[in-house]
XYZ file of C-alpha atoms in Angstrom:
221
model
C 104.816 90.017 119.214
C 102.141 87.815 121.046
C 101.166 90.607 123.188
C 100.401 92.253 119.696
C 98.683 88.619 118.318
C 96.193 89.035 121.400
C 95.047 92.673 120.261
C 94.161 91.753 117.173
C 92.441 88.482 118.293
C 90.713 90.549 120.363
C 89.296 92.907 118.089
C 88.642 90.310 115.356
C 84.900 91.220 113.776
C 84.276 88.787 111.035
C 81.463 90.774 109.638
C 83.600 94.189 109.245
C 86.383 91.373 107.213
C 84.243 90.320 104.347
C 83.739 93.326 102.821
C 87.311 94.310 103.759
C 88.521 91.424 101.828
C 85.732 92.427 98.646
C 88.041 95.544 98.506
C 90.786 93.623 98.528
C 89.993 91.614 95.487
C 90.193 88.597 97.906
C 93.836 88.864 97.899
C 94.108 88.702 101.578
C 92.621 87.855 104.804
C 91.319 90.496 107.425
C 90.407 90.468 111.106
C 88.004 93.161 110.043
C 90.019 95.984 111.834
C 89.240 99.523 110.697
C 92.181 101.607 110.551
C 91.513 104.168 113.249
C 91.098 100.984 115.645
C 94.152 99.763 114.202
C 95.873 102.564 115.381
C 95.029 102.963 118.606
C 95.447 99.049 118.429
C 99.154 99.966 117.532
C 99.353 102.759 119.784
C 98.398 100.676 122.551
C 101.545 98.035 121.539
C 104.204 100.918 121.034
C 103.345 101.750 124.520
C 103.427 99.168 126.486
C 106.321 96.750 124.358
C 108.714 100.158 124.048
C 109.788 98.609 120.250
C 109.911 102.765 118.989
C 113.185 103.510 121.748
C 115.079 100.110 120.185
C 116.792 99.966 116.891
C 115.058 99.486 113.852
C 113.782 95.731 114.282
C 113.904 93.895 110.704
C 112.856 90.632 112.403
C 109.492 92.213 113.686
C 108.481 92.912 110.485
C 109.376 89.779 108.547
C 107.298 88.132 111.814
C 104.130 90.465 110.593
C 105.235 90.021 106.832
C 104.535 86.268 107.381
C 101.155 86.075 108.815
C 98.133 85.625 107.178
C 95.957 88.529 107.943
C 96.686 91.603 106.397
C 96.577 93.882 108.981
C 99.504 92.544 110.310
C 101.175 94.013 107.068
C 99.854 96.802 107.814
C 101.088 96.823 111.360
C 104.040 96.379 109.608
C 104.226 99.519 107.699
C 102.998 101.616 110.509
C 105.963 100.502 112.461
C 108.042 101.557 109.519
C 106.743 104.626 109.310
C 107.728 105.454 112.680
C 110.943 103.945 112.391
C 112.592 106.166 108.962
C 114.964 108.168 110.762
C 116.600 104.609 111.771
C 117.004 103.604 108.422
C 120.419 103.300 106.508
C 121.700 102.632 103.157
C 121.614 99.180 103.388
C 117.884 98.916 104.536
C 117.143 99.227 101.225
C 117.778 95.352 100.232
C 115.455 94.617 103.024
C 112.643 97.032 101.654
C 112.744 95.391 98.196
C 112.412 91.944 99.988
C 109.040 93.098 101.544
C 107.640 95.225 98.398
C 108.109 92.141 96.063
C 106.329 89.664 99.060
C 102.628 89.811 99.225
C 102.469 92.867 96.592
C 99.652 94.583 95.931
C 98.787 98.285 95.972
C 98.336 98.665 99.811
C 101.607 98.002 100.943
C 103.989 98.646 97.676
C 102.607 102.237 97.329
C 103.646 103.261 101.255
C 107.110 101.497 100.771
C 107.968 103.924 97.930
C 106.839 107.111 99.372
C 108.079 106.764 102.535
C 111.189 104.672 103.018
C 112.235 104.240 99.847
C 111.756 107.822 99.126
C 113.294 108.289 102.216
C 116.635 106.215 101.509
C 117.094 107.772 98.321
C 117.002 111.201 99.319
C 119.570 110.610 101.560
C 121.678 108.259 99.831
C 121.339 108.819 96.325
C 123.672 106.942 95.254
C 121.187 103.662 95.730
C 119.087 105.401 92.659
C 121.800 104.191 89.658
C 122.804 101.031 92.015
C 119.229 99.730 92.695
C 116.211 101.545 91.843
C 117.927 101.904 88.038
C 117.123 98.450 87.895
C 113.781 98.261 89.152
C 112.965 101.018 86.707
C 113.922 98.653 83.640
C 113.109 95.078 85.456
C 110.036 92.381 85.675
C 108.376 92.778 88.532
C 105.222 94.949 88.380
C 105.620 96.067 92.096
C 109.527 97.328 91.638
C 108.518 99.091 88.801
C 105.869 100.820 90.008
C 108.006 101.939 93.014
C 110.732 103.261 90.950
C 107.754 105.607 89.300
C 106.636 106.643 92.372
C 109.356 106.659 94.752
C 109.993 110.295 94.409
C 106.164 111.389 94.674
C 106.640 113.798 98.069
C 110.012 115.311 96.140
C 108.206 118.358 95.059
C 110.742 120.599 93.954
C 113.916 118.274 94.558
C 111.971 115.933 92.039
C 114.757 114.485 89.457
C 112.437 115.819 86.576
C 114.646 113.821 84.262
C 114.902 110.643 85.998
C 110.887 110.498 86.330
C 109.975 111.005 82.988
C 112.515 108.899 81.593
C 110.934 106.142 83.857
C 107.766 107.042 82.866
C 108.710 106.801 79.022
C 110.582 103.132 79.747
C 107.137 102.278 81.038
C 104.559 103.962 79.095
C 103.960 100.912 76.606
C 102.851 98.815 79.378
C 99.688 97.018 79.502
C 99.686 96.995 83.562
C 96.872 98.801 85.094
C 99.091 99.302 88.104
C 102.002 100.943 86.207
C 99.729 103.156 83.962
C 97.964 104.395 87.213
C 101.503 104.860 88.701
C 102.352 106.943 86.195
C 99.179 109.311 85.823
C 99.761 109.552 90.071
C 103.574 110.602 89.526
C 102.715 113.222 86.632
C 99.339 114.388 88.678
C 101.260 115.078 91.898
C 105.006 116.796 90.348
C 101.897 118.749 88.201
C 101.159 120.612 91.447
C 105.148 121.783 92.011
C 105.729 122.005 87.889
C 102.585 122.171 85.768
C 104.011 123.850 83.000
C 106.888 120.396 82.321
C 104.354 118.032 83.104
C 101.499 119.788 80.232
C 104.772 119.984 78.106
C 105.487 116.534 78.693
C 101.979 114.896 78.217
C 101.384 116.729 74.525
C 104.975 115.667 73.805
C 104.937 111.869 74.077
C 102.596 108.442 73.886
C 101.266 107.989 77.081
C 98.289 105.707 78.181
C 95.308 107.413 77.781
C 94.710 106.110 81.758
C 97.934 107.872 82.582
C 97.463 111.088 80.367
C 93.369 111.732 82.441
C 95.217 110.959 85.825
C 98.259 113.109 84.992
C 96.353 115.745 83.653
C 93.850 116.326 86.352
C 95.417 119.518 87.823
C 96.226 121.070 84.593
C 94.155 123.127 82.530
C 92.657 122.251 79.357
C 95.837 121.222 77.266
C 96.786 122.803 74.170
């Protein structure tokens, strides 16, 4: 971890971090490092530390979770990424720890796709035992990860499961759930068009959701 500390010190550039944090909303801090020299950043810690041959380290990431500069979340989910064929059933609890801890759109949306999607595709069972929940719960974040959570299914999509998800959710006021559900419609559109056109005309959805959903389809009638 420190060796990784020193990288980033090193490449701190407060200019490039004001306008990083602007995008940001001011949610965070930044050291003001890109992504592609985050990578290499990362590529250069894999390397030399060898934390990709040991077992999936939870502690590393809670370390990262902690800190104040974001790109040490994002360190974070890069590390993940690399790590999903090391992740179990029980991983999941951890993943809802981090998506509900400095939420916003850059980390939460990752965590879904990837190991979240990842976790439920191979344990399925965790989809009426957890992400049932988050479907029908409080927090913003969980609930925009249950919508999403299945967006790189393609054809194994659960058609049923995402639209009634989608329904449960469609009289929200969130910005961040109406946009999450537009995104999920938009991307099954390009595996099912024909369900998702069907689906749109059929039922109330946020006009936000209906232009995102819809952007694939043809005019609907």
């Amino acid at each position: 971890m420190e060796y990784l500390i020193q990288l980033f010190e090193e490449n701190r550039n407060e200019e490039q971090a004001v306008p990083m944090g602007k995008y940001m909303k001011g949610q965070f801090l930044f050291f003001g490092i890109k992504t592609p020299e985050r990578r290499e950043i990362m590529k250069k810690y894999y390397k030399e530390s060898g934390i990709l041959k040991r077992p999936f380290q939870k502690d590393f990431v809670r370390e990262l979770w902690k800190k104040d500069e974001r790109e040490y979340q994002n360190a974070a989910l890069d590390y993940i990424a690399k790590s999903l064929n090391k992740l179990e059933k029980n991983d999941l609890n951890f993943i809802e720890d981090i998506i509900t801890s400095k939420s916003w759109w850059d980390t939460v949306d990752m965590l879904a796709q990837k190991p979240v999607g990842k976790i439920a595709r191979e344990y399925p069972e965790v989809i009426p035992e957890k992400i049932e929940k988050w479907a029908h719960g409080d927090n913003l974040w969980l609930r925009r990860s249950a919508i999403l959570f299945q967006l790189k299914y393609k054809e194994n999509t659960d058609e049923k499961l995402l639209y009634r998800y989608i329904l449960h959710n469609a009289d929200s006021n969130e910005f961040f759930i109406q946009k999450a559900i537009g995104w999920a419609l938009r991307e099954y559109s390009k595996t099912n068009p024909e369900s998702v056109n069907q689906f749109i005309l059929e039922n109330s959805l946020p006009k936000l959701s209906v232009r995102e959903g819809s952007k694939y389809l043809k005019k609907l009638k």
